[in-house]
Amino acid sequence: MKKHILLLPCLLLFIQCSVPVKKADAPVPQGAEAYILAKAERAEHKSAEAVGTHYAVSTQGIFATQAAKKIFAQKGNIIDAAVAVSFAIAVERPHSTGLGGGGFMLFHEGKTKKTYAIDFRERAPLLATEKMFLKADGTADSNLSQNGIMSAGVPGMVAGLIEIHKRFGKLPLSKVIAPAIDLAENGFPVYPNLKNALDNKQELLKKDPAAREIFLDNKEKAWPMGHILVQKDLAKTLRKIAKNGKKIFYNGEIGDAFVKFFADQKGLLSKKDLLGYQVKWREPVKGNYKGFEIYSMPPPSSGGIHVVQFLNQLENDNLKEKGLLSTTSINLAAQSLQAAFADRAEYLGDPDFVNVPTKGLTDKEYAARRRKEFSETTARPSTAVGHGFVVPPHESTQTTHFSLMDDQGNAIASTQTINGQMGASMVVPGTGIVLNNEMDDFSAKPGASNLFGAIGTNANAIVPKKTPLSSMSPTIVMKDGIPKLAIGAPGGTRIISCVAQSILNYIEFNVPLYESITMIRYHHQWLPDVLDIDPPGPRPEVLRDLERMGYKVQIREVPCSVMAVAHEDKILKGAADPRDIGTSVAN
Ligand code: GLY
């Protein structure tokens, strides 16, 4: 009936219409109306925990979660679903991730009991130099490292996803990419987090014709909430990848568009960079906590090492008895983070270029020594907290996350990114691909801090082909070799705190999954010497005690969204942080 009503004006006016009418052609709701519509659309897809027995999925999107559901319905396996999510989330969150970025994936394969840590993060171009982000006066130029052509590293997303799919996927690539193509072609309403990113980056997006065309209206303003964002060029690019695989990106038409754009803009990336890009299959970082096995991302992420170190340092404290969000628990956890971040600033970098003492930093005895330095009664000023001495010293290191599990004992945790909101705020003409600004994750110089306040170090200096240090912490927690929790988050350096605390909530405090990932969070990254606590903060008496102990507490958001799936007595559960548009599904 509805179809016929829509068809009538087309017939009367002899204009070409397709049925159903594309959302993109519908009148665009504005202002409050648009906001309410966008909210209602999200609410429809929300539930605290999705529960099933065959699979569970949690992503930071609505359509990305639905993409996984479609793939499972077509009898695809967990890798097909994860790759479908990756492509779909690249469309749904163009400000967080995309084909111009990179990521990490942790995959536990049920049938072989192997856990893979796959690194498809961006690399420094061959022409990059150690001092490329220094001004003439020797200070770090954060504008250069965070915005525009110089901030972009060599993208790894397409290589990573296709290599993973080739090795483990079951459905053809065209089926796996189809939901992303559909979403790019038909669009979706702009939602609060995306609107916020477009507003923040409006002035930069204005300067780049291809980005302006997609993300701004004809008055060069960010699209309003509820506007249907269609990404036609991206749909074309995805179609080409579905047909031709990764060669069209690294040695074909799409790569050529990158090379031309970088040459026109006087950037560094060249054809050689694209031809030489390699996905790296790494050994996961391993730890254990009270009988649970922790598998997480190794260097070039700092995340896995510090999640394990954080837990190790607190293992013998019986925090459960001390109370969830009690003064003692927050104090000890804050000092555990402070020590871990001091070590991050000393030791962490790309293991292909520097020696990262992974074993030493995740060692139980090392954790016990570090734990002895904590004070039970006062905050420790960060000036009094140095890095530890690892034995053996120097042994031979805005984003999105999703997690999946199935009834075959498989689990996936993957964090993917273009780094800051809207990455470099540039789109490669004709491709719809937003460039990353991952080069800012390198240290412009020792002591200078990056977008997330992470302290610059020698170990993370820029070298051609090197990978910038990350905090992304995709993690799988297992019991007796069976995945129990797959978890991760976006949020720069906050990722480490958010992932570590959510694990602690779940396995130490036995908090239900949804509450484990949504609870008030705290973050201390050594420098600056501040303890951030999510609003509305802990109990007033706990806040008073922490301040009396000497903490500089700031009640402000610890900005990360945690996406997790869990396996509890043959039941699979998914939960997505309600602070964003994330959703979960299970069957
Ligand atoms: N770009 C954020 C991270 O990798 O930590």
Coordinates of C-alpha atoms and ligand atoms in Angstrom, one line a residue:
M1 CA 0.0 0.0 0.0
K2 CA 2.7 2.4 1.1
K3 CA 4.7 1.6 -2.0
H4 CA 1.8 2.6 -4.2
I5 CA 1.4 5.9 -2.5
L6 CA 5.1 6.6 -3.0
L7 CA 4.9 5.5 -6.7
L8 CA 2.0 7.8 -7.5
P9 CA 3.9 11.2 -7.7
C10 CA 6.6 9.4 -9.7
L11 CA 4.1 8.3 -12.3
L12 CA 2.2 11.6 -12.4
L13 CA 5.3 13.7 -12.8
F14 CA 7.1 11.2 -15.1
I15 CA 10.1 11.4 -12.9
Q16 CA 12.4 8.4 -12.2
C17 CA 11.7 6.9 -8.8
S18 CA 13.0 3.7 -7.3
V19 CA 10.9 1.9 -4.8
P20 CA 11.3 1.9 -1.8
V21 CA 12.1 5.6 -1.9
K22 CA 15.7 6.0 -0.7
K23 CA 16.0 7.5 2.8
A24 CA 18.5 9.9 1.3
D25 CA 15.7 11.5 -0.7
A26 CA 13.2 11.9 2.2
P27 CA 12.8 15.4 3.8
V28 CA 15.5 15.8 6.4
P29 CA 14.1 16.3 9.9
Q30 CA 15.8 19.2 11.6
G31 CA 16.6 20.3 15.2
A32 CA 14.8 18.7 18.1
E33 CA 12.6 16.6 15.8
A34 CA 15.7 15.1 14.2
Y35 CA 17.3 14.4 17.6
I36 CA 14.2 12.7 18.9
L37 CA 14.0 10.5 15.8
A38 CA 17.6 9.6 16.0
K39 CA 17.2 8.7 19.7
A40 CA 14.1 6.7 19.1
E41 CA 15.8 4.8 16.3
R42 CA 18.6 3.9 18.6
A43 CA 16.3 3.0 21.5
E44 CA 14.6 0.4 19.4
H45 CA 17.9 -1.5 19.1
K46 CA 18.9 -1.2 22.7
S47 CA 18.9 -3.8 25.5
A48 CA 21.2 -4.1 28.4
E49 CA 22.4 -7.6 27.6
A50 CA 21.6 -9.7 24.5
V51 CA 21.4 -13.4 25.5
G52 CA 21.7 -16.5 23.3
T53 CA 23.4 -19.9 22.9
H54 CA 24.9 -19.8 19.3
Y55 CA 26.6 -16.4 19.1
A56 CA 26.9 -13.0 20.8
V57 CA 28.1 -9.8 19.3
S58 CA 28.7 -6.3 20.7
T59 CA 29.7 -3.4 18.5
Q60 CA 29.8 0.4 18.8
G61 CA 27.1 0.7 16.1
I62 CA 23.6 -0.3 15.2
F63 CA 24.1 -1.4 11.6
A64 CA 27.4 -3.0 12.3
T65 CA 25.8 -5.3 14.9
Q66 CA 23.0 -6.1 12.3
A67 CA 25.7 -6.9 9.7
A68 CA 27.0 -9.7 12.0
K69 CA 23.5 -11.0 12.5
K70 CA 23.0 -11.1 8.7
I71 CA 26.2 -13.0 8.2
F72 CA 25.4 -15.6 10.9
A73 CA 21.9 -16.0 9.3
Q74 CA 23.7 -16.8 6.0
K75 CA 25.7 -19.5 7.8
G76 CA 28.9 -17.5 7.9
N77 CA 31.4 -18.2 10.6
I78 CA 32.7 -15.9 13.3
I79 CA 35.5 -14.4 11.1
D80 CA 33.0 -13.7 8.3
A81 CA 30.9 -11.9 10.9
A82 CA 33.9 -10.0 12.4
V83 CA 35.0 -8.8 8.9
A84 CA 31.5 -7.8 8.0
V85 CA 31.4 -5.8 11.3
S86 CA 34.7 -4.2 10.4
F87 CA 33.6 -3.0 7.0
A88 CA 30.2 -1.9 8.3
I89 CA 31.5 0.0 11.3
A90 CA 33.9 1.8 8.9
V91 CA 30.8 3.2 7.2
E92 CA 28.8 3.8 10.3
R93 CA 31.6 5.5 12.3
P94 CA 33.6 7.4 9.7
H95 CA 34.9 9.6 12.5
S96 CA 36.3 6.6 14.5
T97 CA 37.6 4.1 12.1
G98 CA 37.7 3.3 8.4
L99 CA 39.6 1.8 5.4
G100 CA 42.2 4.6 5.8
G101 CA 43.1 3.4 9.3
G102 CA 44.2 0.2 10.9
G103 CA 43.7 -2.0 13.9
F104 CA 44.4 -5.1 16.0
M105 CA 42.4 -8.3 16.3
L106 CA 42.7 -11.0 18.9
F107 CA 41.2 -14.3 17.7
H108 CA 40.9 -17.4 19.8
E109 CA 40.1 -20.4 17.5
G110 CA 38.1 -23.0 19.3
K111 CA 39.0 -26.0 17.2
T112 CA 42.8 -25.5 17.5
K113 CA 42.8 -23.7 20.8
K114 CA 45.2 -21.2 19.3
T115 CA 45.0 -17.5 20.0
Y116 CA 46.2 -15.1 17.3
A117 CA 47.1 -11.5 17.7
I118 CA 46.9 -9.8 14.4
D119 CA 48.5 -6.4 13.8
F120 CA 47.2 -4.4 10.8
R121 CA 48.0 -1.0 12.3
E122 CA 49.4 1.9 10.3
R123 CA 53.1 2.2 9.7
A124 CA 55.4 5.3 9.3
P125 CA 56.0 6.1 5.6
L126 CA 59.5 5.4 4.2
L127 CA 60.1 9.1 3.9
A128 CA 59.2 9.8 7.6
T129 CA 61.9 11.2 9.8
E130 CA 62.4 11.4 13.5
K131 CA 62.1 15.2 13.7
M132 CA 59.3 15.7 11.2
F133 CA 56.9 17.1 13.8
L134 CA 59.4 19.6 15.4
K135 CA 59.1 23.3 14.8
A136 CA 62.2 25.4 14.1
D137 CA 62.4 26.3 17.8
G138 CA 62.5 22.5 18.6
T139 CA 59.0 22.3 20.1
A140 CA 56.5 19.7 19.0
D141 CA 54.0 20.8 16.3
S142 CA 50.8 19.1 17.4
N143 CA 48.9 20.7 14.6
L144 CA 51.2 19.0 12.0
S145 CA 51.1 15.6 13.8
Q146 CA 47.3 15.7 14.3
N147 CA 45.8 17.3 11.3
G148 CA 46.3 17.1 7.6
I149 CA 48.4 15.1 5.2
M150 CA 51.6 14.7 7.4
S151 CA 49.6 13.1 10.2
A152 CA 48.7 10.0 8.1
G153 CA 50.4 6.7 8.4
V154 CA 50.3 3.9 5.8
P155 CA 46.8 2.3 6.2
G156 CA 46.6 -1.4 7.1
M157 CA 42.9 -2.0 7.6
V158 CA 42.1 -3.5 4.1
A159 CA 45.2 -5.7 4.1
G160 CA 44.4 -6.9 7.7
L161 CA 40.7 -7.7 7.1
I162 CA 41.3 -9.4 3.8
E163 CA 44.2 -11.5 5.0
I164 CA 42.2 -12.6 8.1
H165 CA 39.2 -13.4 5.9
K166 CA 41.3 -15.4 3.4
R167 CA 42.8 -17.5 6.1
F168 CA 39.7 -18.2 8.3
G169 CA 36.6 -17.0 6.5
K170 CA 33.9 -19.2 4.9
L171 CA 31.6 -17.0 2.9
P172 CA 32.8 -15.2 -0.2
L173 CA 34.2 -11.7 0.4
S174 CA 31.4 -10.1 -1.6
K175 CA 28.8 -11.4 0.9
V176 CA 30.8 -10.3 3.8
I177 CA 31.2 -6.7 2.5
A178 CA 27.6 -6.5 1.2
P179 CA 26.1 -5.0 4.4
A180 CA 28.7 -2.2 4.4
I181 CA 28.1 -1.4 0.7
D182 CA 24.3 -1.2 1.4
L183 CA 24.9 1.1 4.4
A184 CA 27.2 3.4 2.4
E185 CA 24.9 3.5 -0.5
N186 CA 21.6 4.1 1.4
G187 CA 22.9 6.0 4.4
F188 CA 21.9 6.3 8.0
P189 CA 20.8 9.2 10.3
V190 CA 23.6 11.3 11.8
Y191 CA 23.7 10.5 15.5
P192 CA 25.0 12.5 18.5
N193 CA 28.6 11.2 18.6
L194 CA 29.1 11.6 14.9
K195 CA 27.5 15.1 14.9
N196 CA 29.8 16.0 17.7
A197 CA 32.9 14.9 15.7
L198 CA 31.7 16.8 12.6
D199 CA 31.1 19.9 14.7
N200 CA 34.5 19.7 16.2
K201 CA 36.3 19.2 12.9
Q202 CA 34.1 21.5 10.8
E203 CA 36.8 24.1 10.1
L204 CA 39.3 21.4 9.0
L205 CA 36.8 19.5 6.9
K206 CA 35.9 22.8 5.1
K207 CA 39.4 23.0 3.7
D208 CA 39.4 19.5 2.1
P209 CA 37.0 19.4 -0.9
A210 CA 36.3 15.7 -0.8
A211 CA 35.7 15.7 3.0
R212 CA 33.5 18.8 2.7
E213 CA 31.4 17.2 0.0
I214 CA 30.5 14.2 2.2
F215 CA 30.4 15.6 5.8
L216 CA 29.2 19.2 5.4
D217 CA 26.1 20.8 4.0
N218 CA 26.2 23.4 1.2
K219 CA 26.7 26.2 3.8
E220 CA 29.9 24.3 5.0
K221 CA 28.2 23.3 8.3
A222 CA 28.3 19.9 9.8
W223 CA 25.2 17.9 8.8
P224 CA 22.4 18.2 11.4
M225 CA 21.3 15.3 13.6
G226 CA 19.1 13.0 11.7
H227 CA 20.4 13.9 8.3
I228 CA 20.8 10.7 6.2
L229 CA 24.5 10.4 5.6
V230 CA 25.1 8.7 2.3
Q231 CA 28.7 7.8 1.2
K232 CA 28.5 7.0 -2.5
D233 CA 32.2 7.1 -3.2
L234 CA 32.9 4.8 -0.2
A235 CA 30.2 2.4 -1.6
K236 CA 32.0 2.3 -4.9
T237 CA 35.3 1.7 -3.2
L238 CA 33.8 -1.2 -1.1
R239 CA 32.4 -2.7 -4.3
K240 CA 35.8 -2.6 -5.9
I241 CA 37.4 -4.3 -2.9
A242 CA 34.7 -6.9 -2.8
K243 CA 35.5 -7.8 -6.4
N244 CA 39.3 -7.4 -6.5
G245 CA 40.5 -8.0 -2.9
K246 CA 43.4 -6.1 -1.4
K247 CA 45.4 -5.6 -4.6
I248 CA 43.2 -2.8 -5.8
F249 CA 44.0 -0.9 -2.6
Y250 CA 47.8 -1.6 -2.4
N251 CA 48.6 -2.0 -6.0
G252 CA 45.7 -0.7 -8.1
E253 CA 43.3 2.0 -8.7
I254 CA 42.5 2.9 -5.1
G255 CA 46.2 3.0 -4.2
D256 CA 46.9 5.2 -7.2
A257 CA 44.3 7.7 -5.9
F258 CA 46.2 7.7 -2.5
V259 CA 49.6 8.2 -4.2
K260 CA 48.3 11.0 -6.4
F261 CA 46.6 12.8 -3.4
F262 CA 49.7 12.5 -1.3
A263 CA 51.8 13.9 -4.1
D264 CA 49.4 16.8 -4.7
Q265 CA 49.3 17.6 -1.0
K266 CA 53.1 17.2 -0.6
G267 CA 52.6 14.3 1.8
L268 CA 55.0 11.4 2.3
L269 CA 53.2 8.2 1.4
S270 CA 54.3 6.7 -1.9
K271 CA 53.5 3.6 -4.0
K272 CA 56.5 1.8 -2.3
D273 CA 54.8 2.2 1.1
L274 CA 51.6 0.6 -0.2
L275 CA 53.4 -2.2 -2.0
G276 CA 55.5 -2.9 1.1
Y277 CA 52.7 -3.0 3.7
Q278 CA 52.7 -6.2 5.7
V279 CA 50.2 -7.5 8.2
K280 CA 52.0 -8.9 11.3
W281 CA 50.9 -12.0 13.1
R282 CA 52.2 -11.7 16.7
E283 CA 52.2 -13.7 19.9
P284 CA 49.6 -12.5 22.3
V285 CA 50.6 -11.1 25.7
K286 CA 49.6 -13.7 28.4
G287 CA 48.9 -13.3 32.0
N288 CA 46.7 -14.9 34.7
Y289 CA 44.6 -13.6 37.5
K290 CA 43.1 -15.9 40.1
G291 CA 42.8 -18.8 37.7
F292 CA 41.7 -16.8 34.7
E293 CA 44.0 -16.7 31.7
I294 CA 44.3 -13.3 30.2
Y295 CA 45.3 -13.0 26.4
S296 CA 45.7 -9.5 25.1
M297 CA 47.4 -7.4 22.4
P298 CA 51.2 -7.3 22.5
P299 CA 53.5 -4.4 21.4
P300 CA 53.2 -2.3 19.3
S301 CA 50.2 -1.9 21.7
S302 CA 51.0 -1.0 25.2
G303 CA 47.5 -2.1 26.1
G304 CA 48.0 -5.9 26.7
I305 CA 51.1 -5.5 28.8
H306 CA 49.5 -2.9 31.1
V307 CA 46.2 -4.7 31.5
V308 CA 48.1 -7.7 32.7
Q309 CA 50.5 -5.6 34.8
F310 CA 47.5 -3.8 36.4
L311 CA 45.8 -7.0 37.3
N312 CA 49.1 -8.7 38.6
Q313 CA 49.8 -5.8 40.9
L314 CA 46.4 -6.1 42.5
E315 CA 46.0 -9.9 42.5
N316 CA 46.8 -10.4 46.2
D317 CA 44.8 -7.5 47.5
N318 CA 41.4 -9.1 47.8
L319 CA 39.7 -6.0 46.5
K320 CA 36.3 -7.7 46.6
E321 CA 36.6 -7.7 50.4
K322 CA 37.7 -4.0 50.3
G323 CA 34.6 -3.1 48.4
L324 CA 33.6 -2.0 44.9
L325 CA 34.5 1.6 44.3
S326 CA 35.6 1.9 48.0
T327 CA 38.4 4.3 48.9
T328 CA 40.9 1.4 49.2
S329 CA 40.0 -0.2 45.9
I330 CA 40.2 3.1 44.0
N331 CA 43.5 4.1 45.7
L332 CA 45.2 0.8 45.0
A333 CA 43.9 0.6 41.4
A334 CA 44.9 4.2 40.7
Q335 CA 48.4 3.5 42.0
S336 CA 48.5 0.4 39.9
L337 CA 47.6 2.4 36.8
Q338 CA 50.1 5.1 37.8
A339 CA 52.9 2.6 38.0
A340 CA 51.9 1.0 34.7
F341 CA 51.8 4.3 32.8
A342 CA 55.2 5.3 34.2
D343 CA 56.6 2.0 32.7
R344 CA 54.7 2.7 29.5
A345 CA 56.7 6.0 29.1
E346 CA 60.0 4.2 29.7
Y347 CA 59.8 0.9 27.8
L348 CA 57.1 0.7 25.2
G349 CA 57.5 1.0 21.4
D350 CA 57.4 -1.1 18.3
P351 CA 59.1 -4.5 19.1
D352 CA 60.4 -4.7 15.5
F353 CA 62.6 -1.6 16.3
V354 CA 63.2 -1.5 20.1
N355 CA 63.5 -4.1 22.7
V356 CA 60.4 -4.2 24.8
P357 CA 60.7 -6.2 28.1
T358 CA 57.3 -7.8 27.7
K359 CA 58.1 -10.8 30.0
G360 CA 59.6 -8.6 32.7
L361 CA 56.7 -6.2 32.8
T362 CA 54.1 -8.9 33.0
D363 CA 56.1 -11.0 35.5
K364 CA 54.4 -11.7 38.9
E365 CA 57.5 -11.0 40.9
Y366 CA 58.0 -7.7 39.2
A367 CA 54.3 -6.9 40.0
A368 CA 54.9 -7.8 43.6
R369 CA 57.9 -5.4 43.8
R370 CA 55.9 -2.6 42.2
R371 CA 53.0 -3.3 44.6
K372 CA 55.3 -2.8 47.6
E373 CA 55.9 0.8 46.5
F374 CA 52.2 1.6 46.7
S375 CA 50.9 3.6 49.7
E376 CA 47.8 2.4 51.5
T377 CA 47.2 5.8 53.1
T378 CA 48.3 8.6 50.8
A379 CA 48.3 9.3 47.1
R380 CA 51.8 9.2 45.6
P381 CA 52.7 12.3 43.7
S382 CA 53.7 11.3 40.2
T383 CA 57.1 13.0 40.6
A384 CA 57.8 10.3 43.3
V385 CA 56.7 7.5 40.9
G386 CA 59.4 6.4 38.5
H387 CA 59.4 3.5 36.1
G388 CA 60.3 0.2 37.6
F389 CA 63.5 -1.8 36.8
V390 CA 62.5 -4.8 34.9
V391 CA 64.6 -8.0 35.0
P392 CA 66.0 -8.7 32.6
P393 CA 66.2 -5.0 31.6
H394 CA 65.3 -4.4 28.0
E395 CA 64.7 -8.0 27.1
S396 CA 64.2 -9.1 23.6
T397 CA 56.7 -4.2 22.5
Q398 CA 39.2 7.7 18.3
T399 CA 38.9 4.2 17.5
T400 CA 36.2 1.6 17.9
H401 CA 36.0 -1.9 19.3
F402 CA 33.8 -5.0 18.9
S403 CA 33.7 -8.4 20.4
L404 CA 32.1 -11.7 19.3
M405 CA 31.8 -15.3 20.6
D406 CA 30.2 -18.4 19.2
D407 CA 29.2 -21.9 20.4
Q408 CA 32.3 -23.4 18.7
G409 CA 34.6 -21.9 21.4
N410 CA 35.7 -19.1 19.1
A411 CA 36.2 -15.5 20.5
I412 CA 37.2 -12.3 18.8
A413 CA 38.1 -8.9 20.3
S414 CA 39.1 -6.2 17.7
T415 CA 39.9 -2.6 18.2
Q416 CA 40.2 -0.5 15.0
T417 CA 40.9 3.2 14.4
I418 CA 41.9 6.2 12.3
N419 CA 43.2 7.7 15.6
G420 CA 41.6 11.1 16.5
Q421 CA 38.1 12.2 15.6
M422 CA 37.9 12.3 11.8
G423 CA 41.6 11.2 11.6
A424 CA 43.5 13.7 9.5
S425 CA 40.1 15.4 8.5
M426 CA 40.9 14.6 4.8
V427 CA 39.3 12.3 2.3
V428 CA 41.2 10.8 -0.6
P429 CA 39.3 12.2 -3.6
G430 CA 37.0 9.7 -5.4
T431 CA 37.4 7.0 -2.7
G432 CA 35.3 8.2 0.2
I433 CA 38.2 7.1 2.5
V434 CA 39.0 9.3 5.5
L435 CA 42.8 9.4 6.2
N436 CA 44.1 8.4 9.6
N437 CA 46.2 10.7 11.8
E438 CA 48.0 7.8 13.5
M439 CA 51.5 9.5 13.1
D440 CA 50.5 11.5 16.2
D441 CA 50.8 8.2 18.2
F442 CA 54.5 8.4 17.7
S443 CA 56.6 10.7 20.0
A444 CA 57.4 14.0 18.3
K445 CA 60.2 14.2 20.9
P446 CA 60.9 12.7 24.4
G447 CA 58.7 14.4 27.0
A448 CA 56.2 16.0 24.5
S449 CA 52.7 14.6 24.9
N450 CA 50.3 13.5 22.1
L451 CA 46.6 13.9 21.6
F452 CA 45.9 11.6 24.6
G453 CA 48.5 13.2 26.8
A454 CA 50.8 10.1 26.5
I455 CA 54.4 11.1 27.2
G456 CA 56.8 11.0 24.3
T457 CA 59.7 8.5 24.6
N458 CA 62.8 7.5 22.7
A459 CA 61.4 4.0 22.2
N460 CA 58.5 5.5 20.3
A461 CA 60.5 7.9 18.1
I462 CA 59.6 8.0 14.4
V463 CA 61.4 5.7 12.1
P464 CA 60.4 4.7 8.5
K465 CA 58.2 1.5 8.5
K466 CA 57.9 1.6 12.3
T467 CA 54.4 1.3 14.0
P468 CA 53.3 4.0 16.4
L469 CA 52.7 2.9 20.0
S470 CA 49.1 2.1 20.8
S471 CA 46.9 1.7 23.9
M472 CA 44.4 -0.4 22.1
S473 CA 43.7 -3.4 24.3
P474 CA 41.6 -6.1 22.7
T475 CA 41.5 -8.9 25.4
I476 CA 40.2 -12.4 25.8
V477 CA 39.8 -13.8 29.3
M478 CA 39.7 -17.6 29.5
K479 CA 39.1 -20.3 32.1
D480 CA 40.7 -23.7 31.5
G481 CA 41.3 -22.7 27.8
I482 CA 37.6 -21.7 27.2
P483 CA 36.8 -18.1 26.4
K484 CA 34.8 -16.4 29.1
L485 CA 35.0 -12.7 28.2
A486 CA 36.1 -10.9 25.0
I487 CA 36.4 -7.2 25.6
G488 CA 37.9 -3.9 24.5
A489 CA 37.2 -0.2 24.1
P490 CA 38.1 3.0 22.2
G491 CA 39.5 6.0 24.1
G492 CA 43.3 6.5 23.6
T493 CA 45.2 6.0 26.8
R494 CA 41.9 5.6 28.8
I495 CA 41.4 2.3 27.0
I496 CA 43.9 0.6 29.3
S497 CA 42.1 1.8 32.5
C498 CA 38.6 1.0 31.1
V499 CA 39.4 -2.5 29.9
A500 CA 41.4 -3.3 33.0
Q501 CA 38.7 -2.1 35.4
S502 CA 35.9 -3.8 33.4
I503 CA 37.8 -7.1 33.7
L504 CA 38.3 -6.5 37.4
N505 CA 34.6 -5.7 37.9
Y506 CA 33.6 -8.9 36.1
I507 CA 36.1 -11.4 37.5
E508 CA 37.1 -10.0 40.9
F509 CA 33.8 -8.3 42.0
N510 CA 31.5 -10.7 40.1
V511 CA 29.5 -7.7 38.8
P512 CA 27.1 -8.7 36.0
L513 CA 28.4 -8.0 32.5
Y514 CA 26.3 -4.9 31.7
E515 CA 27.2 -3.2 35.0
S516 CA 30.8 -4.3 34.7
I517 CA 31.2 -2.2 31.5
T518 CA 29.0 0.7 32.5
M519 CA 30.1 1.4 36.0
I520 CA 31.8 4.7 37.1
R521 CA 35.4 4.5 35.9
Y522 CA 38.6 6.1 37.0
H523 CA 41.8 6.8 35.2
H524 CA 45.3 7.7 36.2
Q525 CA 48.0 7.9 33.6
W526 CA 50.9 8.9 35.8
L527 CA 51.3 12.2 33.9
P528 CA 49.4 14.4 34.3
D529 CA 49.2 13.7 38.0
V530 CA 45.4 13.7 38.2
L531 CA 42.9 11.0 39.1
D532 CA 39.9 11.3 36.7
I533 CA 36.6 9.8 37.9
D534 CA 33.5 9.5 35.9
P535 CA 30.5 11.7 36.9
P536 CA 28.7 11.7 39.3
G537 CA 31.8 10.3 41.0
P538 CA 32.1 7.8 43.9
R539 CA 30.3 8.1 47.2
P540 CA 30.9 11.6 48.7
E541 CA 32.8 10.1 51.6
V542 CA 35.1 8.1 49.2
L543 CA 35.7 11.3 47.2
R544 CA 36.6 13.2 50.4
D545 CA 38.9 10.4 51.6
L546 CA 40.7 10.3 48.2
E547 CA 41.2 14.1 48.3
R548 CA 42.5 13.9 51.9
M549 CA 45.0 11.2 50.8
G550 CA 46.4 13.8 48.3
Y551 CA 44.7 12.9 45.0
K552 CA 44.0 15.7 42.6
V553 CA 40.5 14.3 41.7
Q554 CA 38.7 15.6 38.6
I555 CA 35.1 14.5 38.2
R556 CA 35.0 14.3 34.5
E557 CA 34.2 11.7 31.9
V558 CA 36.7 8.9 31.4
P559 CA 35.8 8.7 27.7
C560 CA 35.7 5.2 26.5
S561 CA 32.9 2.9 25.5
V562 CA 33.4 -0.8 26.4
M563 CA 32.0 -3.5 24.2
A564 CA 32.1 -7.1 25.6
V565 CA 30.7 -10.5 25.1
A566 CA 30.7 -13.3 27.8
H567 CA 30.2 -17.0 28.1
E568 CA 28.4 -18.0 31.3
D569 CA 27.3 -21.6 31.7
K570 CA 26.7 -22.3 28.0
I571 CA 24.9 -18.9 27.7
L572 CA 26.4 -16.3 25.4
K573 CA 25.9 -12.6 26.4
G574 CA 26.7 -9.4 24.6
A575 CA 26.7 -5.9 26.1
A576 CA 27.5 -2.6 24.5
D577 CA 28.3 0.6 26.5
P578 CA 25.1 2.7 26.5
R579 CA 27.2 5.9 26.5
D580 CA 27.3 5.7 22.7
I581 CA 25.1 4.1 20.0
G582 CA 26.6 0.6 20.4
T583 CA 24.3 -2.4 20.4
S584 CA 24.6 -6.1 21.0
V585 CA 22.8 -9.1 19.6
A586 CA 22.8 -12.8 20.5
N587 CA 21.0 -15.9 19.2
Ligands
GLY1 N1 45.1 5.7 18.3 C1 44.9 5.3 19.6 C2 45.7 4.1 20.1 O1 46.1 3.4 19.2 O2 46.0 4.0 21.2

